[in-house]
Amino acid sequence: MTTPEAEQDGVAGAARATSEDGAARPEERLERAVRAAEQALIEYEIAVETFRVEVENFSRLHQQRLGPLYARLEELDAQIAEVRAARTGDPEDLRRAEEARARLMPIPGVEELIHGWMDGDGLFPEAAAMLTDQPVRPPQRVRPGEEARRLYRDLVRKAHPDLAQEEDERKRREEFVTRVNAAYARGDAAELRELAGEWAAGPKLAEQRPSPGEELYARLEWLSERKELLTMVARELEESAIAAMLRLAPDDPDRLLDEIGEQLRNDVARREAELAALLAQG
C-alpha cells in the first residue's frame, strides 16, 4: 500500500519555491501542489479502503468456516474439565470447570457480533452442519474480484468528494461514493458497472476556480491532517490478528483457512478421544 508522503513533501517544496521566486501569480504553483496532494490522498484512501474490505471479509470468512470448530473445542474443554472436577472434587478443578462452562453461556446480542453463525442460544443449524461436512451456504468471498477493484478505483478517483468546489456538489459526491463503497464491500461488479454508467451520465463539473493563497494553505493543512488519520487507520488494520493471517497467504487465503481447519479438526478429534477415555474410566 503506497502512501502520499512523497507527494506531501513535494507540496511543501512547491510552497517554499513559490514564496522564494516571487512570481507574478504565486497562487498558481500552489494550486498545482494542492491538486497533486488531493490526488495523492485519494489514492491513499483507495488503498486503505481496499485493504479494510479485504481484512473485514477475511475476518467474516474466518468466523463462518472456523467458528464452529472453535466452539466445539471450547465445549469439549468444558466437558473434560467437568468430568475431572466431578471425579476429583478438588476445589481448583471445580473452579476451572465453572470458568470453562461460563465461557460458553449464551450472551444476549451475540448474533450481531459473531457475523450470523450463532446466537444467544448457541450454533445455528447451518453452522453446526459445518462440523459434519453437510452442505451449507458458501461463505462470502475473501475479497472483491479484479473487475470490482478496477471499477471501484476508477469511480472513487472520479467522484471523490474532495474534488468538489461547491457544498451541494460535495454532498452529491458523498452520497454517491457511499453507494460505491457499499457495492465494493459486497464485491458486486454488476452494481459498480451501473454506478459507473450513472456517474458518466451525471452533471458535468465546473472548471476548478483559482483560490486565494490563504485558502490553499488551509487546504494543504487539512490534507495533511487527513493523511495522518488514514495512516492511523492503516496501522490499526495492519497490526490486527486477521491482517497478520492474511499476510501468510495473500494470494490464496482459502488454502490457509483449509490448513487451520484441518488442524482444528485434529484438535477436536483428540479432545473427543480424551473425553471418551475419561468417561470410560467410570
mmCIF file of C-alpha atoms in Angstrom, residues 18-244:
data_model
loop_
_atom_site.group_PDB
_atom_site.id
_atom_site.type_symbol
_atom_site.label_atom_id
_atom_site.label_comp_id
_atom_site.label_asym_id
_atom_site.label_seq_id
_atom_site.Cartn_x
_atom_site.Cartn_y
_atom_site.Cartn_z
ATOM 1 C CA THR A 18 6.588 29.936 -4.633
ATOM 2 C CA SER A 19 7.445 32.344 -1.854
ATOM 3 C CA GLU A 20 11.108 32.496 -2.856
ATOM 4 C CA ASP A 21 10.553 33.020 -6.583
ATOM 5 C CA GLY A 22 8.242 35.977 -6.157
ATOM 6 C CA ALA A 23 6.358 35.004 -9.311
ATOM 7 C CA ALA A 24 3.683 37.274 -10.747
ATOM 8 C CA ARG A 25 0.931 34.866 -9.677
ATOM 9 C CA PRO A 26 2.207 32.884 -6.655
ATOM 10 C CA GLU A 27 -1.093 31.028 -6.177
ATOM 11 C CA GLU A 28 -0.697 29.206 -9.473
ATOM 12 C CA ARG A 29 2.080 26.856 -8.363
ATOM 13 C CA LEU A 30 0.399 26.391 -5.001
ATOM 14 C CA GLU A 31 -2.817 25.395 -6.747
ATOM 15 C CA ARG A 32 -0.939 22.724 -8.681
ATOM 16 C CA ALA A 33 0.614 21.497 -5.449
ATOM 17 C CA VAL A 34 -2.802 21.269 -3.778
ATOM 18 C CA ARG A 35 -4.247 19.321 -6.703
ATOM 19 C CA ALA A 36 -1.313 16.907 -6.581
ATOM 20 C CA ALA A 37 -1.813 16.431 -2.834
ATOM 21 C CA GLU A 38 -5.547 15.828 -3.347
ATOM 22 C CA GLN A 39 -4.894 13.142 -5.929
ATOM 23 C CA ALA A 40 -2.273 11.512 -3.700
ATOM 24 C CA LEU A 41 -4.686 11.460 -0.770
ATOM 25 C CA ILE A 42 -7.433 9.933 -2.908
ATOM 26 C CA GLU A 43 -5.072 7.149 -4.000
ATOM 27 C CA TYR A 44 -4.132 6.553 -0.376
ATOM 28 C CA GLU A 45 -7.798 6.390 0.659
ATOM 29 C CA ILE A 46 -8.454 3.861 -2.092
ATOM 30 C CA ALA A 47 -5.562 1.706 -0.865
ATOM 31 C CA VAL A 48 -6.712 1.867 2.766
ATOM 32 C CA GLU A 49 -10.352 1.102 1.896
ATOM 33 C CA THR A 50 -9.316 -1.805 -0.330
ATOM 34 C CA PHE A 51 -7.257 -3.253 2.500
ATOM 35 C CA ARG A 52 -10.065 -2.683 5.019
ATOM 36 C CA VAL A 53 -12.553 -4.573 2.856
ATOM 37 C CA GLU A 54 -10.124 -7.470 2.432
ATOM 38 C CA VAL A 55 -9.488 -7.679 6.179
ATOM 39 C CA GLU A 56 -13.201 -7.407 7.036
ATOM 40 C CA ASN A 57 -14.245 -10.039 4.526
ATOM 41 C CA PHE A 58 -11.450 -12.383 5.579
ATOM 42 C CA SER A 59 -12.494 -11.950 9.222
ATOM 43 C CA ARG A 60 -16.091 -12.843 8.297
ATOM 44 C CA LEU A 61 -14.958 -15.849 6.280
ATOM 45 C CA HIS A 62 -12.702 -16.968 9.130
ATOM 46 C CA GLN A 63 -15.656 -16.921 11.515
ATOM 47 C CA GLN A 64 -18.004 -18.677 9.104
ATOM 48 C CA ARG A 65 -15.640 -21.524 8.323
ATOM 49 C CA LEU A 66 -13.723 -21.957 11.574
ATOM 50 C CA GLY A 67 -16.047 -20.521 14.213
ATOM 51 C CA PRO A 68 -17.988 -23.786 14.701
ATOM 52 C CA LEU A 69 -14.734 -25.703 15.179
ATOM 53 C CA TYR A 70 -13.515 -23.235 17.803
ATOM 54 C CA ALA A 71 -16.905 -23.535 19.534
ATOM 55 C CA ARG A 72 -16.704 -27.337 19.507
ATOM 56 C CA LEU A 73 -13.224 -27.238 21.044
ATOM 57 C CA GLU A 74 -14.438 -24.963 23.830
ATOM 58 C CA GLU A 75 -17.413 -27.256 24.524
ATOM 59 C CA LEU A 76 -15.142 -30.302 24.713
ATOM 60 C CA ASP A 77 -12.729 -28.472 27.026
ATOM 61 C CA ALA A 78 -15.661 -27.622 29.326
ATOM 62 C CA GLN A 79 -16.907 -31.220 29.338
ATOM 63 C CA ILE A 80 -13.425 -32.583 30.068
ATOM 64 C CA ALA A 81 -12.971 -30.092 32.921
ATOM 65 C CA GLU A 82 -16.394 -31.021 34.362
ATOM 66 C CA VAL A 83 -15.691 -34.762 34.240
ATOM 67 C CA ARG A 84 -12.357 -34.259 36.008
ATOM 68 C CA ALA A 85 -13.891 -31.983 38.626
ATOM 69 C CA ALA A 86 -16.695 -34.468 39.319
ATOM 70 C CA ARG A 87 -14.143 -37.233 39.749
ATOM 71 C CA THR A 88 -11.598 -35.430 41.955
ATOM 72 C CA GLY A 89 -13.788 -32.945 43.842
ATOM 73 C CA ASP A 90 -10.723 -30.737 44.009
ATOM 74 C CA PRO A 91 -11.672 -27.052 44.516
ATOM 75 C CA GLU A 92 -9.221 -25.960 41.811
ATOM 76 C CA ASP A 93 -10.670 -28.458 39.334
ATOM 77 C CA LEU A 94 -14.174 -27.280 40.213
ATOM 78 C CA ARG A 95 -13.152 -23.662 39.640
ATOM 79 C CA ARG A 96 -11.650 -24.484 36.231
ATOM 80 C CA ALA A 97 -14.804 -26.374 35.240
ATOM 81 C CA GLU A 98 -17.032 -23.460 36.241
ATOM 82 C CA GLU A 99 -14.903 -20.995 34.290
ATOM 83 C CA ALA A 100 -14.851 -23.219 31.204
ATOM 84 C CA ARG A 101 -18.642 -23.583 31.283
ATOM 85 C CA ALA A 102 -19.183 -19.869 31.953
ATOM 86 C CA ARG A 103 -17.308 -19.034 28.752
ATOM 87 C CA LEU A 104 -19.965 -20.963 26.813
ATOM 88 C CA MET A 105 -23.035 -19.372 28.398
ATOM 89 C CA PRO A 106 -25.380 -17.540 25.971
ATOM 90 C CA ILE A 107 -24.675 -13.825 25.568
ATOM 91 C CA PRO A 108 -27.581 -11.566 24.505
ATOM 92 C CA GLY A 109 -26.988 -9.811 21.210
ATOM 93 C CA VAL A 110 -24.083 -12.052 20.244
ATOM 94 C CA GLU A 111 -25.502 -12.773 16.776
ATOM 95 C CA GLU A 112 -24.536 -9.324 15.517
ATOM 96 C CA LEU A 113 -21.035 -9.734 16.916
ATOM 97 C CA ILE A 114 -20.378 -13.227 15.526
ATOM 98 C CA HIS A 115 -21.498 -12.493 11.950
ATOM 99 C CA GLY A 116 -24.577 -14.710 11.934
ATOM 100 C CA TRP A 117 -23.288 -18.214 12.724
ATOM 101 C CA MET A 118 -24.611 -18.344 16.297
ATOM 102 C CA ASP A 119 -26.994 -16.519 18.590
ATOM 103 C CA GLY A 120 -27.556 -16.365 22.331
ATOM 104 C CA ASP A 121 -28.765 -19.975 22.375
ATOM 105 C CA GLY A 122 -25.813 -21.475 20.520
ATOM 106 C CA LEU A 123 -24.877 -22.505 16.996
ATOM 107 C CA PHE A 124 -27.264 -22.103 14.115
ATOM 108 C CA PRO A 125 -28.101 -25.379 12.315
ATOM 109 C CA GLU A 126 -26.095 -24.221 9.320
ATOM 110 C CA ALA A 127 -23.033 -23.636 11.453
ATOM 111 C CA ALA A 128 -23.438 -26.962 13.208
ATOM 112 C CA ALA A 129 -23.674 -28.671 9.822
ATOM 113 C CA MET A 130 -20.137 -27.489 9.076
ATOM 114 C CA LEU A 131 -18.883 -29.853 11.780
ATOM 115 C CA THR A 132 -20.354 -32.855 9.955
ATOM 116 C CA ASP A 133 -19.432 -31.735 6.431
ATOM 117 C CA GLN A 134 -23.076 -31.215 5.465
ATOM 118 C CA PRO A 135 -23.895 -28.815 2.594
ATOM 119 C CA VAL A 136 -24.079 -25.222 3.759
ATOM 120 C CA ARG A 137 -24.384 -21.826 2.137
ATOM 121 C CA PRO A 138 -20.995 -20.926 0.658
ATOM 122 C CA PRO A 139 -19.229 -18.174 2.595
ATOM 123 C CA GLN A 140 -18.699 -14.728 1.205
ATOM 124 C CA ARG A 141 -15.713 -14.024 -0.997
ATOM 125 C CA VAL A 142 -12.495 -13.186 0.767
ATOM 126 C CA ARG A 143 -12.069 -10.168 -1.479
ATOM 127 C CA PRO A 144 -13.813 -8.444 -4.392
ATOM 128 C CA GLY A 145 -12.834 -9.636 -7.858
ATOM 129 C CA GLU A 146 -10.393 -7.829 -10.126
ATOM 130 C CA GLU A 147 -13.158 -6.162 -12.148
ATOM 131 C CA ALA A 148 -14.794 -4.849 -8.981
ATOM 132 C CA ARG A 149 -11.453 -3.498 -7.807
ATOM 133 C CA ARG A 150 -10.822 -1.738 -11.113
ATOM 134 C CA LEU A 151 -14.305 -0.214 -11.216
ATOM 135 C CA TYR A 152 -14.065 0.869 -7.580
ATOM 136 C CA ARG A 153 -10.742 2.640 -8.021
ATOM 137 C CA ASP A 154 -11.933 4.381 -11.177
ATOM 138 C CA LEU A 155 -15.162 5.575 -9.586
ATOM 139 C CA VAL A 156 -13.532 6.885 -6.414
ATOM 140 C CA ARG A 157 -10.897 8.752 -8.421
ATOM 141 C CA LYS A 158 -13.626 10.444 -10.461
ATOM 142 C CA ALA A 159 -16.275 11.043 -7.788
ATOM 143 C CA HIS A 160 -14.271 11.699 -4.621
ATOM 144 C CA PRO A 161 -15.923 14.487 -2.551
ATOM 145 C CA ASP A 162 -12.616 16.308 -2.095
ATOM 146 C CA LEU A 163 -12.682 17.218 -5.792
ATOM 147 C CA ALA A 164 -15.850 19.284 -5.325
ATOM 148 C CA GLN A 165 -15.730 23.080 -5.138
ATOM 149 C CA GLU A 166 -19.348 23.658 -4.088
ATOM 150 C CA GLU A 167 -21.083 22.298 -0.981
ATOM 151 C CA ASP A 168 -24.029 20.850 -2.947
ATOM 152 C CA GLU A 169 -21.650 19.034 -5.257
ATOM 153 C CA ARG A 170 -19.703 17.695 -2.270
ATOM 154 C CA LYS A 171 -22.901 16.262 -0.771
ATOM 155 C CA ARG A 172 -23.856 14.660 -4.080
ATOM 156 C CA ARG A 173 -20.441 13.049 -4.315
ATOM 157 C CA GLU A 174 -20.507 11.858 -0.697
ATOM 158 C CA GLU A 175 -23.840 10.112 -1.246
ATOM 159 C CA PHE A 176 -22.614 8.560 -4.478
ATOM 160 C CA VAL A 177 -19.307 7.330 -3.009
ATOM 161 C CA THR A 178 -21.215 5.813 -0.070
ATOM 162 C CA ARG A 179 -23.117 3.665 -2.595
ATOM 163 C CA VAL A 180 -19.872 2.821 -4.378
ATOM 164 C CA ASN A 181 -18.260 1.706 -1.100
ATOM 165 C CA ALA A 182 -21.250 -0.491 -0.241
ATOM 166 C CA ALA A 183 -21.201 -2.200 -3.645
ATOM 167 C CA TYR A 184 -17.456 -2.722 -3.428
ATOM 168 C CA ALA A 185 -17.706 -4.245 0.046
ATOM 169 C CA ARG A 186 -20.098 -6.817 -1.439
ATOM 170 C CA GLY A 187 -17.820 -7.368 -4.424
ATOM 171 C CA ASP A 188 -20.782 -6.530 -6.684
ATOM 172 C CA ALA A 189 -19.160 -5.772 -10.055
ATOM 173 C CA ALA A 190 -22.553 -5.516 -11.805
ATOM 174 C CA GLU A 191 -23.725 -2.768 -9.463
ATOM 175 C CA LEU A 192 -20.397 -0.972 -9.813
ATOM 176 C CA ARG A 193 -20.832 -1.039 -13.596
ATOM 177 C CA GLU A 194 -24.286 0.514 -13.176
ATOM 178 C CA LEU A 195 -22.854 3.173 -10.885
ATOM 179 C CA ALA A 196 -20.127 3.916 -13.430
ATOM 180 C CA GLY A 197 -22.812 4.498 -16.069
ATOM 181 C CA GLU A 198 -24.793 6.650 -13.677
ATOM 182 C CA TRP A 199 -21.755 8.807 -12.931
ATOM 183 C CA ALA A 200 -20.888 9.157 -16.616
ATOM 184 C CA ALA A 201 -24.415 10.411 -17.324
ATOM 185 C CA GLY A 202 -24.393 12.814 -14.383
ATOM 186 C CA PRO A 203 -23.948 16.590 -14.380
ATOM 187 C CA LYS A 204 -20.662 17.952 -15.645
ATOM 188 C CA LEU A 205 -18.479 19.666 -13.086
ATOM 189 C CA ALA A 206 -17.439 23.253 -13.435
ATOM 190 C CA GLU A 207 -13.799 24.023 -14.028
ATOM 191 C CA GLN A 208 -11.764 24.416 -10.858
ATOM 192 C CA ARG A 209 -11.579 28.068 -9.932
ATOM 193 C CA PRO A 210 -8.408 29.689 -8.599
ATOM 194 C CA SER A 211 -8.375 30.053 -4.806
ATOM 195 C CA PRO A 212 -6.719 32.701 -2.624
ATOM 196 C CA GLY A 213 -3.362 31.738 -1.166
ATOM 197 C CA GLU A 214 -4.717 31.572 2.391
ATOM 198 C CA GLU A 215 -7.374 29.058 1.362
ATOM 199 C CA LEU A 216 -4.799 26.954 -0.451
ATOM 200 C CA TYR A 217 -2.548 26.791 2.593
ATOM 201 C CA ALA A 218 -5.535 25.830 4.755
ATOM 202 C CA ARG A 219 -6.371 23.128 2.233
ATOM 203 C CA LEU A 220 -2.828 21.750 2.457
ATOM 204 C CA GLU A 221 -3.088 21.646 6.228
ATOM 205 C CA TRP A 222 -6.395 19.740 6.059
ATOM 206 C CA LEU A 223 -4.936 17.262 3.565
ATOM 207 C CA SER A 224 -2.005 16.646 5.887
ATOM 208 C CA GLU A 225 -4.312 16.014 8.854
ATOM 209 C CA ARG A 226 -6.448 13.679 6.757
ATOM 210 C CA LYS A 227 -3.374 11.743 5.679
ATOM 211 C CA GLU A 228 -2.322 11.299 9.323
ATOM 212 C CA LEU A 229 -5.784 9.982 10.206
ATOM 213 C CA LEU A 230 -5.684 7.479 7.352
ATOM 214 C CA THR A 231 -2.200 6.413 8.398
ATOM 215 C CA MET A 232 -3.539 5.592 11.871
ATOM 216 C CA VAL A 233 -6.399 3.565 10.362
ATOM 217 C CA ALA A 234 -3.988 1.695 8.098
ATOM 218 C CA ARG A 235 -1.649 0.949 11.008
ATOM 219 C CA GLU A 236 -4.508 -0.468 13.110
ATOM 220 C CA LEU A 237 -5.557 -2.705 10.220
ATOM 221 C CA GLU A 238 -2.013 -3.902 9.571
ATOM 222 C CA GLU A 239 -1.467 -4.724 13.254
ATOM 223 C CA SER A 240 -4.674 -6.760 13.597
ATOM 224 C CA ALA A 241 -4.531 -10.536 14.001
ATOM 225 C CA ILE A 242 -6.673 -11.065 10.898
ATOM 226 C CA ALA A 243 -4.299 -8.972 8.772
ATOM 227 C CA ALA A 244 -1.364 -10.997 10.094
#
